[in-house]
Short mmCIF file of C-alpha atoms in Angstrom, two decimals:
data_model
loop_
_atom_site.label_atom_id
_atom_site.label_comp_id
_atom_site.label_asym_id
_atom_site.label_seq_id
_atom_site.Cartn_x
_atom_site.Cartn_y
_atom_site.Cartn_z
CA MET A 11 87.20 111.75 116.92
CA GLU A 12 85.88 114.52 118.89
CA GLN A 13 86.43 117.97 117.56
CA LYS A 14 88.02 119.06 120.56
CA VAL A 15 90.64 116.73 119.99
CA HIS A 16 91.38 117.50 116.82
CA ASP A 17 91.44 120.81 117.01
CA PHE A 18 94.05 120.37 119.91
CA LEU A 19 96.39 118.29 117.61
CA VAL A 20 96.03 120.87 114.88
CA LYS A 21 96.98 123.90 117.51
CA ASN A 22 100.16 122.30 118.94
CA ARG A 23 103.48 122.11 117.23
CA LEU A 24 105.57 120.11 119.52
CA CYS A 25 105.31 116.78 121.19
CA VAL A 26 107.74 114.58 123.48
CA ILE A 27 108.37 110.90 121.87
CA SER A 28 109.86 108.12 123.79
CA ILE A 29 111.32 104.52 122.65
CA ILE A 30 113.39 101.79 124.17
CA ASP A 31 117.06 102.02 122.66
CA LYS A 32 119.07 98.74 122.04
CA ALA A 33 120.38 98.33 124.96
CA GLY A 34 116.83 98.35 126.55
CA ASN A 35 117.05 102.02 127.91
CA PRO A 36 114.16 104.33 127.32
CA TYR A 37 114.69 107.38 125.48
CA SER A 38 112.44 110.87 125.02
CA ALA A 39 112.93 113.33 122.53
CA THR A 40 111.09 116.46 121.89
CA VAL A 41 110.04 117.03 118.13
CA PHE A 42 107.96 119.25 115.84
CA TYR A 43 104.75 117.03 114.53
CA ALA A 44 102.39 116.96 111.78
CA TYR A 45 99.42 115.27 112.54
CA GLN A 46 96.65 113.91 109.90
CA ASP A 47 93.45 112.28 110.97
CA ASP A 48 92.65 109.72 108.16
CA PRO A 49 94.35 107.81 108.35
CA PHE A 50 95.61 108.40 112.09
CA LEU A 51 99.15 109.44 111.74
CA PHE A 52 102.00 111.92 113.22
CA TYR A 53 104.75 112.80 111.19
CA PHE A 54 108.30 113.93 112.87
CA LEU A 55 111.38 114.90 110.63
CA SER A 56 114.83 113.92 111.92
CA ASP A 57 118.51 113.66 111.22
CA ILE A 58 119.19 109.65 111.12
CA ARG A 59 122.05 110.11 113.05
CA THR A 60 120.39 110.78 116.47
CA LYS A 61 119.72 108.33 119.46
CA LYS A 62 115.90 108.75 118.79
CA VAL A 63 115.89 107.25 115.31
CA GLU A 64 118.71 104.77 115.66
CA GLU A 65 116.87 102.23 116.00
CA LEU A 66 114.18 103.00 113.38
CA VAL A 67 116.81 103.22 110.73
CA GLN A 68 118.23 99.39 111.74
CA ASN A 69 114.66 97.92 112.48
CA LYS A 70 112.37 99.91 110.63
CA THR A 71 109.49 100.02 113.39
CA GLN A 72 109.76 100.49 116.86
CA ARG A 73 107.01 100.82 120.05
CA ALA A 74 106.78 104.16 121.00
CA SER A 75 104.71 106.42 123.11
CA LEU A 76 104.06 109.94 122.29
CA VAL A 77 102.89 113.08 124.62
CA ILE A 78 101.55 116.53 123.29
CA GLY A 79 100.98 119.23 125.67
CA PHE A 80 100.19 120.34 129.44
CA THR A 81 101.27 123.34 130.68
CA GLU A 82 100.33 125.25 133.82
CA GLY A 83 98.38 127.56 131.45
CA GLU A 84 96.47 124.61 129.61
CA TRP A 85 95.69 121.62 131.42
CA LYS A 86 95.05 119.58 128.50
CA THR A 87 97.28 116.56 126.97
CA PHE A 88 97.11 114.25 124.42
CA GLN A 89 99.04 110.86 125.27
CA ALA A 90 99.52 108.12 123.19
CA PHE A 91 101.45 104.73 122.55
CA GLY A 92 101.93 102.96 119.19
CA VAL A 93 104.20 102.21 116.82
CA THR A 94 106.85 104.73 114.87
CA SER A 95 108.37 103.82 111.62
CA MET A 96 110.47 105.29 108.89
CA VAL A 97 108.99 106.62 105.91
CA GLU A 98 110.55 104.59 103.00
CA PRO A 99 111.69 107.28 100.51
CA GLY A 100 109.54 107.12 97.25
CA SER A 101 106.42 107.05 99.39
CA PHE A 102 106.69 110.41 101.04
CA THR A 103 104.41 112.28 98.86
CA GLU A 104 101.58 112.11 101.59
CA ALA A 105 103.75 112.45 104.20
CA GLU A 106 105.87 115.25 103.20
CA GLY A 107 102.81 117.18 102.02
CA THR A 108 100.98 116.67 105.58
CA TYR A 109 104.37 117.88 107.23
CA TYR A 110 105.26 120.76 104.96
CA LEU A 111 101.72 122.43 104.90
CA LYS A 112 102.68 122.63 108.75
CA TYR A 113 105.92 123.18 108.43
CA PRO A 114 106.82 124.94 104.90
CA HIS A 115 110.12 126.53 105.83
CA ALA A 116 111.42 122.66 106.63
CA GLN A 117 111.13 122.19 102.43
CA SER A 118 114.58 124.28 102.42
CA ILE A 119 116.14 121.64 104.04
CA ALA A 120 114.14 118.60 102.68
CA LYS A 121 117.51 117.51 100.39
CA ASP A 122 119.74 116.68 103.23
CA LYS A 123 120.59 113.16 103.12
CA ASN A 124 120.69 112.90 106.83
CA LEU A 125 117.05 113.87 107.08
CA ALA A 126 114.51 111.13 107.21
CA LEU A 127 110.71 111.53 107.76
CA PHE A 128 108.95 109.29 110.47
CA ALA A 129 105.30 108.24 111.13
CA PHE A 130 103.69 107.25 114.46
CA THR A 131 100.86 105.50 114.35
CA PRO A 132 98.75 105.62 117.63
CA LEU A 133 97.31 102.13 118.97
CA HIS A 134 95.65 103.73 121.77
CA TRP A 135 95.18 107.34 123.00
CA LYS A 136 93.87 109.48 125.73
CA TYR A 137 92.64 113.27 125.66
CA THR A 138 92.67 114.91 129.07
CA ASP A 139 91.59 118.21 130.00
CA LEU A 140 91.98 118.91 133.65
CA ASN A 141 90.46 122.38 133.50
CA PRO A 142 88.30 122.92 136.67
CA ASP A 143 85.27 124.10 134.51
CA THR A 144 86.03 121.66 131.63
CA TRP A 145 87.47 118.38 133.48
CA GLU A 146 87.19 115.66 130.90
CA ILE A 147 88.75 112.80 129.58
CA ILE A 148 88.42 110.92 126.41
CA TYR A 149 90.05 107.35 125.47
CA SER A 150 90.31 105.74 121.73
CA LYS A 151 88.94 102.45 121.14
CA GLU A 152 91.68 99.81 122.15
CA LYS A 153 93.29 98.17 118.87
#
């Protein structure tokens, strides 16, 4: 991955994750994320009673898409599709380390039994910089 994509993902904190719910309807939610580059994963913490993770709690994995960035001030975005899964309790070590490094204050709520950690694994992604001086689109290799 090019350094500018890595820097963009590290700098940002929020993304929109979208899934298809059990009725077949699209559902999107804004979440705080932490990312690691090897293996390439995004983590987010969520209450298991929320609509965005209802399917994940029942089915363990779900196709999803993720979007980071793009404002009128910064014309850059990262878009991906892939698979979201619940991080199994007991295998939290790496995931928690990645998430709590970015959000140390989240450790204070880590014992809440209604919270779970989720991972998003990109299968394909696109980074876009539409600024007039740097117009650039970078694609991942298809998996």
